[in-house]
XYZ file of C-alpha atoms in Angstrom:
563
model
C -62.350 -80.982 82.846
C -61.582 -78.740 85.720
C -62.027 -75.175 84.652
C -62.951 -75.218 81.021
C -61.193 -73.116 78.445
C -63.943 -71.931 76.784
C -67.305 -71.134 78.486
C -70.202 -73.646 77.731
C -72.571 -70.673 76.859
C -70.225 -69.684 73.914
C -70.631 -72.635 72.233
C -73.110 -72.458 69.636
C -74.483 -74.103 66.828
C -76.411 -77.429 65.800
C -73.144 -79.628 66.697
C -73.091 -78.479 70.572
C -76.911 -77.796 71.730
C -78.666 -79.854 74.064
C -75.138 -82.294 73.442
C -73.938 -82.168 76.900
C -71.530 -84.303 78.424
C -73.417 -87.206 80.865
C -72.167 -90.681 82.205
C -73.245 -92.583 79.044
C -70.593 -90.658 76.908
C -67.866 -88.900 79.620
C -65.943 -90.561 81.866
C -62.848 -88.791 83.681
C -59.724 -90.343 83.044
C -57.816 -92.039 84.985
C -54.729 -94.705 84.915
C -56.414 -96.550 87.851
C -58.704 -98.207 85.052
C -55.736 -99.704 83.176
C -55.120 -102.237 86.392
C -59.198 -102.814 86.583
C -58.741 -103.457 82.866
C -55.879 -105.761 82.555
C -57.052 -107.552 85.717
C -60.678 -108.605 83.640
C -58.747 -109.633 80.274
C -55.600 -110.991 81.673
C -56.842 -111.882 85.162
C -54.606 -115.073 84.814
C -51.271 -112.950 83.333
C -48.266 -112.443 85.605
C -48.377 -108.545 86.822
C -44.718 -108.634 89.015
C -42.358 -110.618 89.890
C -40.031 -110.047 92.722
C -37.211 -112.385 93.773
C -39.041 -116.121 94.386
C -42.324 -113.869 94.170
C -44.775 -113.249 91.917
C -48.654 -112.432 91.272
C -51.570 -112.916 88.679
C -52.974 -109.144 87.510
C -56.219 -110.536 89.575
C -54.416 -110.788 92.527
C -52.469 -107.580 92.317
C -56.201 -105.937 92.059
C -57.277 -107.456 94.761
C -54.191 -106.633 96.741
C -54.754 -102.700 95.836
C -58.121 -102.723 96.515
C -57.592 -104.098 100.250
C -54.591 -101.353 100.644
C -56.839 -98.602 98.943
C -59.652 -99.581 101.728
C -57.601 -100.307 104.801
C -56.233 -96.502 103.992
C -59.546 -95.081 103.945
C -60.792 -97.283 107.125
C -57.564 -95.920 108.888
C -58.967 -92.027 107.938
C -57.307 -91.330 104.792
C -59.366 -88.741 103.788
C -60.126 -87.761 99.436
C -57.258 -85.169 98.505
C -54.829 -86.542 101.184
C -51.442 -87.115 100.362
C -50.193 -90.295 101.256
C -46.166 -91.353 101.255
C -44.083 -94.058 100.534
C -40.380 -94.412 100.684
C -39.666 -97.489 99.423
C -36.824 -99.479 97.135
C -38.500 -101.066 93.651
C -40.668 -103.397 95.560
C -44.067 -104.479 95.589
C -45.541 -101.899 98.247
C -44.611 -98.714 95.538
C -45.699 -100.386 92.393
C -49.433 -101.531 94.065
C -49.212 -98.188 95.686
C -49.779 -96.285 92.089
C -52.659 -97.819 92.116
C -54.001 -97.754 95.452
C -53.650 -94.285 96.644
C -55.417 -93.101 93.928
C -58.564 -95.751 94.439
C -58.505 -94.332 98.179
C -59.068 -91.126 96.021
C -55.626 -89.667 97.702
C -52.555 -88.490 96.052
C -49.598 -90.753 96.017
C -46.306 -89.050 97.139
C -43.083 -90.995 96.026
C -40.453 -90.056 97.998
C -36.551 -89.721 96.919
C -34.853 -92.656 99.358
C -31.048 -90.746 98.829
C -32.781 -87.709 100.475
C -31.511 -86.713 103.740
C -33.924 -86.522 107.016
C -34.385 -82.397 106.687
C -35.568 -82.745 103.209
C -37.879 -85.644 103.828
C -39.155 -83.381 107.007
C -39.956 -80.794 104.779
C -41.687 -82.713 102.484
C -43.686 -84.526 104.952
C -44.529 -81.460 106.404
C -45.231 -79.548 103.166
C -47.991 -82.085 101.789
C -49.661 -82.666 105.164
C -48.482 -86.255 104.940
C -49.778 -88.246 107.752
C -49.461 -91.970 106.774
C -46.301 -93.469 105.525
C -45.618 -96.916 103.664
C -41.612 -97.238 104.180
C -39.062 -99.556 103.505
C -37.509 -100.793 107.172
C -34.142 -100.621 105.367
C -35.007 -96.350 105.859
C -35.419 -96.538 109.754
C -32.985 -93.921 110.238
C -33.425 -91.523 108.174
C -37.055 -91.687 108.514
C -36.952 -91.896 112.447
C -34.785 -88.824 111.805
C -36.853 -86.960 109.543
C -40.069 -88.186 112.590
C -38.263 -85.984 114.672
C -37.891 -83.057 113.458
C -40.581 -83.039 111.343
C -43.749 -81.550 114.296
C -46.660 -83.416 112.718
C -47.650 -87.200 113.661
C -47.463 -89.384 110.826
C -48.652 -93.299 110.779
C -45.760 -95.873 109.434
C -46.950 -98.542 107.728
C -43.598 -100.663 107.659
C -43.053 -102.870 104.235
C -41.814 -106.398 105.869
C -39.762 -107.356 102.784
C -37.684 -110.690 103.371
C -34.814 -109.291 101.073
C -34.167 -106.227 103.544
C -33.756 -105.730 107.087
C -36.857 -106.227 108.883
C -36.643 -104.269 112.759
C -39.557 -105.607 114.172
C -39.424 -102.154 116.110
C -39.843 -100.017 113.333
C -42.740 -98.691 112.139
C -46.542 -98.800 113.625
C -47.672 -102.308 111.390
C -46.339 -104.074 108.920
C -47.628 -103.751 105.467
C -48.965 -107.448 104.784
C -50.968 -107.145 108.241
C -51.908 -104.063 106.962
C -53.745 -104.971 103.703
C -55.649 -107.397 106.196
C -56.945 -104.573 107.624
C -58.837 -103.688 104.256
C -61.691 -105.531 102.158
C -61.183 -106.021 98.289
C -64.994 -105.774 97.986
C -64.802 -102.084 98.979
C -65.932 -99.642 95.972
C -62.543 -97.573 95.653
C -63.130 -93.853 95.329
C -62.135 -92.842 91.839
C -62.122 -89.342 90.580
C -65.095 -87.341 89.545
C -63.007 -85.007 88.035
C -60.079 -86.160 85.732
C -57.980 -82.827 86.787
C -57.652 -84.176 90.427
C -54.137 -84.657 92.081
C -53.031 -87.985 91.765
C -49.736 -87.827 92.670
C -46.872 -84.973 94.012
C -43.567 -85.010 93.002
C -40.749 -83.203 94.498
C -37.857 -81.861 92.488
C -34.565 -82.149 93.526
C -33.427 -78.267 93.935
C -29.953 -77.590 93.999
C -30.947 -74.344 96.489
C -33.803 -73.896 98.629
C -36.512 -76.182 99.878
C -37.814 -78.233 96.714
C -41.174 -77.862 94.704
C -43.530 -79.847 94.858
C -45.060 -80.381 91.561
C -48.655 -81.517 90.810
C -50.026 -84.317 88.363
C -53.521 -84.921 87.465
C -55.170 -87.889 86.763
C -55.784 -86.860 82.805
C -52.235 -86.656 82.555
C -50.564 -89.184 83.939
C -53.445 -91.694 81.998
C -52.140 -90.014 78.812
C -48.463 -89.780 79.483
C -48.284 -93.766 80.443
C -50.102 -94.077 76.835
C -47.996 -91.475 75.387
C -44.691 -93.476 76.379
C -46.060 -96.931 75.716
C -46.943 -96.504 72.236
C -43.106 -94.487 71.950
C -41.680 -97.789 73.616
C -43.617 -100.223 71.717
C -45.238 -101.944 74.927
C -47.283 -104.479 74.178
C -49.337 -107.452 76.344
C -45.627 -109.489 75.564
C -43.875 -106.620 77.510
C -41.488 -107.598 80.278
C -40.171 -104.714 82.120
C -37.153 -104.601 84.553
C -37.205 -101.793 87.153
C -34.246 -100.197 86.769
C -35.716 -96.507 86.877
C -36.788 -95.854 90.393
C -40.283 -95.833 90.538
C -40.246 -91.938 92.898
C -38.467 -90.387 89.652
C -41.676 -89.272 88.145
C -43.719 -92.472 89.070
C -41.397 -94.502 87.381
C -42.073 -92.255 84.101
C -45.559 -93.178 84.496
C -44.419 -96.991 83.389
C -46.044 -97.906 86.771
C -49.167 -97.354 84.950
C -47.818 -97.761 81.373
C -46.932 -101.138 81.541
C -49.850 -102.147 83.580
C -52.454 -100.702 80.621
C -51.002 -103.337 78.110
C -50.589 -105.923 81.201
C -46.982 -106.211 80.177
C -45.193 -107.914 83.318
C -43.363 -105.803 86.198
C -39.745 -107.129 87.203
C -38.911 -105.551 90.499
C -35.557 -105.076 91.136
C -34.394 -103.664 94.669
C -30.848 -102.062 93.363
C -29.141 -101.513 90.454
C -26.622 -104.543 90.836
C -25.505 -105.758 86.868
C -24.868 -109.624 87.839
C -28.721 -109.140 88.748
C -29.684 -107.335 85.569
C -28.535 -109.800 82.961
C -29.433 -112.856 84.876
C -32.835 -111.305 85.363
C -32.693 -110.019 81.191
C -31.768 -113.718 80.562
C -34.060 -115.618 83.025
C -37.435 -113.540 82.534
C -37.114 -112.748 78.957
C -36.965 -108.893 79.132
C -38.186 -106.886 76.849
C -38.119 -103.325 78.552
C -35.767 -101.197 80.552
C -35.280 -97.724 81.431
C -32.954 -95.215 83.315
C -30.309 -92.233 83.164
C -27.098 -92.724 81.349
C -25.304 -93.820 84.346
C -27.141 -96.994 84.164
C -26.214 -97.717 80.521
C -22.508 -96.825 81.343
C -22.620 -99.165 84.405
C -24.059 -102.529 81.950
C -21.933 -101.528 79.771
C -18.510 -101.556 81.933
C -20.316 -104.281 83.805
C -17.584 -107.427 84.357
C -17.411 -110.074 82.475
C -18.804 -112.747 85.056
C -21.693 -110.634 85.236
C -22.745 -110.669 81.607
C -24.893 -113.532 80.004
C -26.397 -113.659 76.903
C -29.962 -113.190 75.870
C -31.785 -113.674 72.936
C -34.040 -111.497 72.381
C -33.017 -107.483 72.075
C -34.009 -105.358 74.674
C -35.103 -101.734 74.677
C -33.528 -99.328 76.981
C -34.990 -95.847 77.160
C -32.603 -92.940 78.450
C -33.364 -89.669 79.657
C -30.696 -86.905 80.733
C -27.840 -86.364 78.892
C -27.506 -88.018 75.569
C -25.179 -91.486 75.229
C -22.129 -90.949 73.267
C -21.331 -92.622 70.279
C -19.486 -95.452 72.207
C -22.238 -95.864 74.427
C -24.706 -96.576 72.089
C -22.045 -99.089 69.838
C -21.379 -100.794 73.179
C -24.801 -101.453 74.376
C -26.072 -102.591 71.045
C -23.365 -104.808 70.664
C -24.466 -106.263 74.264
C -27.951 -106.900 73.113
C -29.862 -103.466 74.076
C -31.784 -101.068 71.745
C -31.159 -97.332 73.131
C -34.169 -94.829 72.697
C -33.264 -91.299 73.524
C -35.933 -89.333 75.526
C -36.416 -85.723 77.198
C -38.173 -84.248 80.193
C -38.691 -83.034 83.046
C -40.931 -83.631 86.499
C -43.230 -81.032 85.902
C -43.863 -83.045 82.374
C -44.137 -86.411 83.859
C -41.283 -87.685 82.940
C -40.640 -88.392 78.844
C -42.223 -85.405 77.113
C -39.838 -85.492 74.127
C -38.821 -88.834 72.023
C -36.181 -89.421 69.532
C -37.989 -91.999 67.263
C -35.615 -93.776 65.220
C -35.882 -93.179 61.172
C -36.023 -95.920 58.786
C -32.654 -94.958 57.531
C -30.904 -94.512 60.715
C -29.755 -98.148 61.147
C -27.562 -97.806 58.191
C -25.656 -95.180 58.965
C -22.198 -95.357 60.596
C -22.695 -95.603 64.354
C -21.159 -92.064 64.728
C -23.667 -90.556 62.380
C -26.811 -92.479 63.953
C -25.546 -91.634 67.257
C -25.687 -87.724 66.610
C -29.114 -88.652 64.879
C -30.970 -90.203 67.789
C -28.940 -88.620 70.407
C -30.962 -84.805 69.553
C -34.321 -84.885 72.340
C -36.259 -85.575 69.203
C -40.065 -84.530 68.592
C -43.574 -84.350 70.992
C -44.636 -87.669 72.195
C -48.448 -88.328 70.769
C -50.192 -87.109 73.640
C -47.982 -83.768 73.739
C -49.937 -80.902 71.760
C -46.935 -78.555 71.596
C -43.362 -77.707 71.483
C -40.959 -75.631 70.276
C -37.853 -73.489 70.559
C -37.920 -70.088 71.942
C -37.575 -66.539 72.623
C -38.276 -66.984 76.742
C -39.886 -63.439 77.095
C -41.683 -63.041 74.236
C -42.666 -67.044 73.076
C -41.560 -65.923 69.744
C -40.361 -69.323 67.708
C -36.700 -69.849 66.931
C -36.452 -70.446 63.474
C -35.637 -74.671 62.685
C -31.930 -73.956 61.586
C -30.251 -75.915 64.086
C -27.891 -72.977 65.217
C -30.534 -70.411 66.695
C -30.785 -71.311 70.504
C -33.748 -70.575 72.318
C -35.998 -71.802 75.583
C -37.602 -75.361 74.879
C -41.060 -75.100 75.630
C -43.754 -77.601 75.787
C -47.759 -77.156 76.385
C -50.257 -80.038 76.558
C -52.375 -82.197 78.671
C -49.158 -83.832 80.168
C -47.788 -80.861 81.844
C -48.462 -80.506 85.286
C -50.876 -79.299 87.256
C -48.897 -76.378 89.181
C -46.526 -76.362 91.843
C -48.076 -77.057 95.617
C -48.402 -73.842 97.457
C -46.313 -71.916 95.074
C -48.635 -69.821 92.983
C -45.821 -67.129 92.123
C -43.370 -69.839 90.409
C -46.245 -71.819 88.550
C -47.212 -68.377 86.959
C -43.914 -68.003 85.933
C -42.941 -71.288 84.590
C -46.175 -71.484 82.929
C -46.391 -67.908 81.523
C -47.554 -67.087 77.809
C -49.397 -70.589 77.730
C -46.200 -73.024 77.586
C -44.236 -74.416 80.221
C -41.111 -73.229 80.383
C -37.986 -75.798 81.056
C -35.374 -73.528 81.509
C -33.406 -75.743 78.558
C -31.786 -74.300 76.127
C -31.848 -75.715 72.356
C -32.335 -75.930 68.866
C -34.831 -77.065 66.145
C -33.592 -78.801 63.632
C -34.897 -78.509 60.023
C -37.147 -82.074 60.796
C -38.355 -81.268 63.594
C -35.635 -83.175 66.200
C -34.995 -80.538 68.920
C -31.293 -80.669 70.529
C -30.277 -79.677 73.757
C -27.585 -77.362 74.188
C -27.477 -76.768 77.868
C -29.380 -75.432 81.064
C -29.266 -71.577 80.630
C -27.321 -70.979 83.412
C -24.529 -73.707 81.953
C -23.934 -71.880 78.672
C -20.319 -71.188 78.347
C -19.458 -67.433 77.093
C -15.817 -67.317 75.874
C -14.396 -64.453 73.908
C -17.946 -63.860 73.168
C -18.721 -67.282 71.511
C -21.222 -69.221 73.247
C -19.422 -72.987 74.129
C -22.455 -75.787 74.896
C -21.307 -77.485 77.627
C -23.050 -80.875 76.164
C -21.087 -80.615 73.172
C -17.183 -80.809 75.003
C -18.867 -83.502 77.526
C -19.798 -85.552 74.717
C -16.759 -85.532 73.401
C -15.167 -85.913 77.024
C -17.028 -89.497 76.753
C -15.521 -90.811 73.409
C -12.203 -90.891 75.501
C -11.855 -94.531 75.963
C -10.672 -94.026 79.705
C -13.416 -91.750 80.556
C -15.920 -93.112 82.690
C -17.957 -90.308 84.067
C -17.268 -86.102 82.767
C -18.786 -82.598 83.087
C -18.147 -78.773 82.354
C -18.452 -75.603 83.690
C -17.372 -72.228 83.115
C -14.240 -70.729 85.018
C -13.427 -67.601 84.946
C -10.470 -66.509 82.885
C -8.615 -62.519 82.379
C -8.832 -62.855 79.021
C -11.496 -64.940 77.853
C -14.008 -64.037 80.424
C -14.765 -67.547 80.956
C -13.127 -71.053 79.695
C -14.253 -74.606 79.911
C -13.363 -76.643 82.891
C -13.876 -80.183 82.978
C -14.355 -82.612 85.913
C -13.654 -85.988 84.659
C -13.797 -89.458 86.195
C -11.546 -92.304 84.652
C -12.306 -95.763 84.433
C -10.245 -98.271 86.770
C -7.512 -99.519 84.223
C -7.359 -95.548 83.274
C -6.675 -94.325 86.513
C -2.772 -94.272 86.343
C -2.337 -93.709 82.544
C -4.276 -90.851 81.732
C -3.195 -87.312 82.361
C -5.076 -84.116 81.688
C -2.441 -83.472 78.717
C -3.850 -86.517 77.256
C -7.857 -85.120 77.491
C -6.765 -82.110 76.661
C -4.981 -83.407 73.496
C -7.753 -85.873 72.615
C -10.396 -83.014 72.708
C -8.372 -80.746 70.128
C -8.881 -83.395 68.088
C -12.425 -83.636 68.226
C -13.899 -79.481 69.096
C -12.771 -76.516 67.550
C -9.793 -75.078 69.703
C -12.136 -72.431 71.454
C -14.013 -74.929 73.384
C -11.470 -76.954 74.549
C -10.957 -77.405 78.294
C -8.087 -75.376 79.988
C -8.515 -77.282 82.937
C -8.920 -80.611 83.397
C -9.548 -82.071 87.543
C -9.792 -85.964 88.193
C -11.967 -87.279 90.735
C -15.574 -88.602 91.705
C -18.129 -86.186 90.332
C -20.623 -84.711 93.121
C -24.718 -85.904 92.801
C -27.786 -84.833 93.992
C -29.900 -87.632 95.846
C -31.514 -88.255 91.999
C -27.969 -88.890 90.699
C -27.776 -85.466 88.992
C -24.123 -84.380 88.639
C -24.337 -80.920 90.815
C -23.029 -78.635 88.388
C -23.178 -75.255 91.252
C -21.133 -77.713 93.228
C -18.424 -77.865 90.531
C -18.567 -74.158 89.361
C -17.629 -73.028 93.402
C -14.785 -76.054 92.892
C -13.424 -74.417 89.690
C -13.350 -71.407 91.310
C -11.734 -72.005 94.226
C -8.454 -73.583 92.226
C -5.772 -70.935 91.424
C -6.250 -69.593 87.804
C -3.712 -71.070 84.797
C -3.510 -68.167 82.904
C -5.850 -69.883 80.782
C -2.842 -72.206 79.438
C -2.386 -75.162 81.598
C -4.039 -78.306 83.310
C -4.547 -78.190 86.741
C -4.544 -81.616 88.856
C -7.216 -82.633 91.742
């Protein structure tokens, strides 16, 4: 679909004349189908629950096909982007669906943002309706004002939030009114139409907006379900915001097998295991902060469940006492790797059938490598970045990892110079640097710019924060490079301790611990205590720390300096 590889008039032969693609044997793809689906087989099955709440999958069709018409009614027109800034609720989850059967393009907007970015972004994608959260009225009334467009704001009257009847232009219940279910939604003709926009989370400059098609986010929400073993039994909990790549694609994942939606407003862990426990869970996902935060959850928030649940991580990878501690709590971690101009999971670590009975050290350095191509992938590999040329699979030669498929993205939004570059020589290329390992498994060593060069050996920044993290009083850690007379650069870490750490560990004691565990080279020099900066995705801002390391007087390359 879209513009075809190879011209029609090349193809040749008794296999491809007068065998043309028509309506009896091509139909474009799209994720939509998965809720039409599920609603016809499992009309009856629950689809989410939320709170005291919950619907059938025919109701939650019916409910997206009255939102997908009252959008078009209100002058939505086909290739419009349409917003929503909203907590894991109802309104975002029918609003995959939807926006798409209005034949717009769904744009998920990051809540932590700040009202200049969400101007921008507004303003950027030509946004001019808005489905938002009351609980945002400030920032959004914010971002209204600066932002020199007029944009329609369709308020979501949740009874779990604050609900200022002033806010907003109508209230999203009284807006589904507004719209018949007996409306044909307009579905794509093409399968390489926008379907959603996703803005990353730039550490400089405005962000990019990056592109999906409908092709690929039907086969990423496959790609990830078969990884995650969904099934029509599945019970997910929303613990991954659902603007972070469209939830992974899970939105539409988890609808395709008609697995169950558990919306969950904030991350809150007396919530999370009463919900695992009450609900039956099955599913969860989220970045490592979320595992660390069950796992260091109190003990009057913890109940037992009986039935394990799987927890899929992106980002970096869990320690070893990560992954000990959350399958001794019940949970089954599943490494995973990507990026928002991949859709989310691009990369899984699928565990081996020998994995389980290894020590948990070994089978945490095992699943805790990015792993291989998800199904639906068609390529990927470590890197030479100019030339594409293959790193051989030793697992020492770093190169670029580099992906190419049907599940990369479309391009970036009015940025034709950067999507030529990122998607030059016919792979996209992450700016990641790794490793291939001899079976495949592909480990991240760092971002490129986060390689540490000291005394002319390159120091992984990954590999001292891991081992930052097997320090029992560690809660949160990262490291950058700091300049140094003699080395030319040394590792400096920025650690957060636990509460019962706070006033027993020092920086000699990191320091010591990780001579124990790294060669001597790659041992931190300086160590500073405190609460690690984030971006509004919950990215540790690495640039941030680099201008903090620099700023502190030097050590001589000998010492531990204090916050």
């Amino acid at each position: 679909m879209g513009a075809p590889l190879v011209d029609r008039a090349l193809r040749t032969g008794r296999f491809e004349t007068d065998l043309d693609a028509n309506p009896a044997n091509h139909e474009p793809l799209t994720p939509v189908d998965f809720l039409v689906r599920s609603a016809t087989a499992h009309p009856l099955r629950t689809a989410w629950i939320y709170g005291t709440r919950h619907v059938t999958y025919a109701t939650m069709h019916q409910r997206c096909r009255r939102l997908a018409s009252a959008l078009r009614r209100h002058g939505v027109e086909p290739g419009e982007s349409v917003a929503v800034m909203a907590q894991n609720g109802p309104a975002i989850l029918e609003a995959h669906f939807a926006v798409p059967m209005a034949g717009a393009v769904l744009n998920a907007l990051n809540f932590r943002l700040d009202a200049p970015s969400i101007a921008f972004m507004l303003g950027h994608a030509g946004t001019r309706v808005l489905i938002a959260d009351r609980e945002f009225r400030d920032v959004i009334s914010k971002a209204l004002a600066i932002h020199s467009g007029t944009v329609h704001v369709i308020a979501i009257d949740d009874p779990d939030t604050d609900n200022d009847p002033t806010f907003g232009d109508v209230a999203y219940e009284d807006f589904l009114l507004q719209g018949r279910a007996d409306d044909e939604p307009l579905l794509p003709s093409d399968e390489w139409n926008a379907i959603s926009l996703n803005y990353t989370s730039g550490t400089t400059g405005n962000p990019k907006g990056v592109v999906y098609h409908h092709r690929g986010a039907y086969l990423n929400a496959i790609a990830n379900g078969m990884a995650l073993g969904f099934s029509g039994s599945t019970v997910n909990l929303w613990t991954l915001p659902l603007f972070h790549c469209n939830g992974w694609c899970h939105a539409w994942g988890v609808t395709a097998w008609a697995g169950t939606h558990v919306l969950l407003r904030r991350i809150d862990t007396r919530e999370i295991f009463r919900l695992i426990a009450e609900h039956g869970v099955t599913h969860m996902s989220g970045a490592p902060i979320v595992l660390n935060m069950i796992l260091n959850a109190p003990a009057d928030h913890r109940r037992t469940f009986p039935t394990q649940v799987t927890i899929a991580t992106g980002g970096a990878a869990p320690p070893s006492a990560v992954i000990a501690g959350m399958e001794a709590l019940g949970f089954h971690v599943i490494h995973l790797y990507g990026l928002t101009e991949t859709y989310g999971p691009a990369l899984v670590s699928p565990y081996q059938d020998d994995w389980m009975a290894m020590p948990v050290e070994e089978r945490a350095a095992a699943m805790s490598r990015q792993g291989l191509r998800h199904s639906m992938l068609a390529g990927y590999m470590v890197a030479d970045p100019q030339t594409c040329e293959p790193a051989p699979a030793d697992g020492k030669t770093i190169g670029e990892i580099m992906v190419r498929g049907n599940t990369v993205m479309k391009g970036y939004l009015d940025n034709p110079q950067q999507t030529a570059r990122d998607l030059s020589g016919g792979w996209f290329h992450s700016g990641d640097l790794g490793v291939m390992h001899g079976d495949g498994y592909i480990e991240v060593k760092d971002r490129s710019k986060d390689i540490i060069i000291s005394g002319g050996e390159n120091i992984s920044s990954i590999e001292v924060e891991n081992a930052l993290y097997r320090h029992p009083g560690v809660l949160e850690a990262a490291v950058v490079a700091k300049q140094d007379e003699t080395w030319g650069e040394t590792p400096c870490a920025f650690v957060t301790l636990k509460d019962d750490a706070a006033q027993s560990v020092t920086q000699a004691d990191i320091i010591a611990f990780c001579r124990d565990n790294l060669a001597h080279f790659k041992v931190p020099r300086t160590v500073i205590f405190g609460p690690l900066p984030k971006t509004a995705t919950g990215k540790i801002q690495k640039f941030a720390l680099r201008e903090k390391a620099e700023s502190i007087a030097g050590t001589g390359g000998k010492g531990a300096v204090a916050s």
